[in-house]
C-alpha positions as semicolon CSV with decimal commas, in nm:
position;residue;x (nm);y (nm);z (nm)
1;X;2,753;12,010;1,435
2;X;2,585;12,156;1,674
3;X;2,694;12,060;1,983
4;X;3,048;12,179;1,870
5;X;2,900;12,521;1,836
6;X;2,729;12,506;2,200
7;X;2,997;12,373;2,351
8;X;3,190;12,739;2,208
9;X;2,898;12,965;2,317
10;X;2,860;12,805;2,648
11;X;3,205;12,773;2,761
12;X;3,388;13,070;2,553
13;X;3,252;13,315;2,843
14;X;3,414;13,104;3,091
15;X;3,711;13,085;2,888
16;X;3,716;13,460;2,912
17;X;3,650;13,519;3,332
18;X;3,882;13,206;3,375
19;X;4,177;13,381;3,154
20;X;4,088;13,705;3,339
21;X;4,066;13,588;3,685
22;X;4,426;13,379;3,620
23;X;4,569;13,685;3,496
24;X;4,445;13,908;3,787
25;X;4,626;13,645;3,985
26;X;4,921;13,639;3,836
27;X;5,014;13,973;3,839
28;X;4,925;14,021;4,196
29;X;5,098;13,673;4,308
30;X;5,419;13,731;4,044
31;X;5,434;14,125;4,118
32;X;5,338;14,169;4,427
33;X;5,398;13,882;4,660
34;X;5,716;13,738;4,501
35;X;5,888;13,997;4,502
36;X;5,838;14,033;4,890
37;X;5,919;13,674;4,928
38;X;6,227;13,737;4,726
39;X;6,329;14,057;4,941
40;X;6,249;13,817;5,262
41;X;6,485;13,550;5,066
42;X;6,782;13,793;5,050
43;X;6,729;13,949;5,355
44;X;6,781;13,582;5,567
45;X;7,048;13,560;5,280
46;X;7,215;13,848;5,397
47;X;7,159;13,784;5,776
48;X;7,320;13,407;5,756
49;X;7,597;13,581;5,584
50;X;7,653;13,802;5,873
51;X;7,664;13,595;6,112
52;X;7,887;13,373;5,968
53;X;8,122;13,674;5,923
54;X;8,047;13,762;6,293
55;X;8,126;13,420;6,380
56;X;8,448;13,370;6,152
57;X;8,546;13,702;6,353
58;X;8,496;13,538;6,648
59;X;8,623;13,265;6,580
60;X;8,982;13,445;6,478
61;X;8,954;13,647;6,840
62;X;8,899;13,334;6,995
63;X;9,247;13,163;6,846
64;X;9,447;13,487;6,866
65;X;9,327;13,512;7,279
66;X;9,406;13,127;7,281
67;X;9,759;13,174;7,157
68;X;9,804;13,496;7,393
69;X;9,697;13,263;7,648
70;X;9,953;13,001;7,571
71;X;10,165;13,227;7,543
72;X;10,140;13,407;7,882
73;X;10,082;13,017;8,028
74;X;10,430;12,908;7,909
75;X;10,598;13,233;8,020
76;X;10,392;13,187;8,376
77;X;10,506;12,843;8,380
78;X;10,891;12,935;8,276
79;X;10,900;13,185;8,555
80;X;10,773;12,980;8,814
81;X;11,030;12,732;8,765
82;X;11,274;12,981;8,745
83;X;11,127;13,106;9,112
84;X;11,110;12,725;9,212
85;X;11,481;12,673;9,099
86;X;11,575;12,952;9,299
87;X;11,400;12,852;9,610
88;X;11,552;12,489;9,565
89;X;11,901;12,604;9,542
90;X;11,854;12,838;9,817
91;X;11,702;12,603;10,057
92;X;11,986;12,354;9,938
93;X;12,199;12,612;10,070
94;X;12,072;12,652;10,380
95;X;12,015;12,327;10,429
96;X;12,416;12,280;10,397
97;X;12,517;12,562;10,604
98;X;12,299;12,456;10,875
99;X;12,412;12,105;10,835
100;X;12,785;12,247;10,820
101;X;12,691;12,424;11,140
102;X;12,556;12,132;11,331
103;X;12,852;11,917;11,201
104;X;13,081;12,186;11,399
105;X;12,881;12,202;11,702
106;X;12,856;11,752;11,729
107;X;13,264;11,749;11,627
108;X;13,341;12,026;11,931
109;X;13,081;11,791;12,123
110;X;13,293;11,484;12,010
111;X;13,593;11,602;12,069
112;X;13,494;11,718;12,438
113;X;13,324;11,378;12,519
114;X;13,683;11,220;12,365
115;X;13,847;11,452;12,606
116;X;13,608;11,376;12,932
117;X;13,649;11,000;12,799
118;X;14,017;11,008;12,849
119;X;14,003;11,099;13,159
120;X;13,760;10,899;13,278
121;X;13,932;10,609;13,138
122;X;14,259;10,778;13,317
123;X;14,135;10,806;13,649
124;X;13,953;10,494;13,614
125;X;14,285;10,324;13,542
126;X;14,473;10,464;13,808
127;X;14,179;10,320;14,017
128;X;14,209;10,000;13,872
129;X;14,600;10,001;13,916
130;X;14,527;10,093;14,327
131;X;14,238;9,835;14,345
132;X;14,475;9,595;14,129
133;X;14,751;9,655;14,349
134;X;14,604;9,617;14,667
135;X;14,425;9,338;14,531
136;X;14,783;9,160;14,440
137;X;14,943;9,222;14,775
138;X;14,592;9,059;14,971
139;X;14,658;8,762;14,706
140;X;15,083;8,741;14,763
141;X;15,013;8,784;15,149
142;X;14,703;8,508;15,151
143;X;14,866;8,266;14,879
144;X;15,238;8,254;15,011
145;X;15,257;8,408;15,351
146;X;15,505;8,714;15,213
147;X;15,405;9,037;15,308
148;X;15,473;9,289;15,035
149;X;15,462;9,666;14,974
150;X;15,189;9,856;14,860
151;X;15,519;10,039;14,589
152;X;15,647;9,687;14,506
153;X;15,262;9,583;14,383
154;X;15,202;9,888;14,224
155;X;15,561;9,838;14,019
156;X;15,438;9,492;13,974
157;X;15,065;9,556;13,812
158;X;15,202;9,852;13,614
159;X;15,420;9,645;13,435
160;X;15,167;9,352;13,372
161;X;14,911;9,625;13,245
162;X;15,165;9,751;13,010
C-alpha cells in the first residue's frame, strides 16, 4: 500500500528531529536542572532542620531559665516571708512593750487619782459631817426649842454616818 509507505517517508524524518529534540531535552532538564532543583530541595531540607534544632535549643534554654526562675521566685518568696515574719514578731514586740509601758504609766495615774479621790472624798466628808452637824443643831434648836452643842451634834452625826 502506498499510503503506508508515505506515511513512513513523510513522517520518519520527524520521527527522527522529534526523538532528537526530546532527547536534547532530557538531558539538559534531567542533568542539568534537576539536579539544581534537588540541591535547592536539600538545601531548604537542611535549613528546616536547623532551625528546628535552633529552636529545640531554645526551647530547652527557655525551660531551664524558667525553672531557674522558679526557682529564685520561691527562694525570693521564702525569704520575704521570713523578713515579713520577723518584722511581725518584732512589731508584736514593740507593740507589747509599749502597751506594757502605757499600762504602767495609766496604773501610777490610777492609783494617784485613787489617792487624790480619797481625799477628796475625806475632806468632803468632814465637810459634810460640819455642814451635817450644824445642820442638826439649826433643826434640834428650830424643832424642839433645845439648844445643843456644836461637839454633842458632831458626836451625834458621826455615829448616824457610821
Amino acid at each position: 500500500m502506498p499510503q503506508i509507505a508515505q506515511i513512513l517517508e513523510t513522517y520518519a524524518s520527524q520521527f527522527f528531529w522529534m526523538l532528537l529534540v526530546f532527547g536534547i531535552l532530557y538531558f539538559v532538564i534531567g542533568r542539568g536542572m534537576v539536579s539544581k532543583i534537588d540541591a535547592n530541595v536539600e538545601a531548604r531540607d537542611r535549613k528546616i532542620a536547623d532551625d528546628l534544632a535552633a529552636a529545640e535549643k531554645a526551647r530547652a534554654e527557655a525551660d531551664g531559665l524558667v525553672a531557674g526562675g522558679s526557682d529564685a521566685l520561691n527562694a525570693a518568696r521564702s525569704e520575704a516571708q521570713a523578713k515579713a515574719a520577723a518584722a511581725k514578731a518584732k512589731g508584736a514586740k514593740d507593740a507589747e512593750a509599749r502597751l506594757a509601758k502605757a499600762d504602767e504609766e495609766i496604773s501610777a495615774k490610777l492609783a494617784a487619782a485613787e489617792a487624790d479621790l480619797a481625799k477628796a472624798r475625806a475632806k468632803a466628808m468632814a465637810g459634810i459631817e460640819s455642814v451635817a452637824a450644824e445642820a442638826a443643831a439649826d433643826i434640834v434648836a428650830k424643832v424642839s426649842g433645845a439648844k445643843v452643842s456644836a461637839a454633842q451634834a458632831a458626836t451625834a452625826v458621826k455615829a448616824v454616818l457610821s
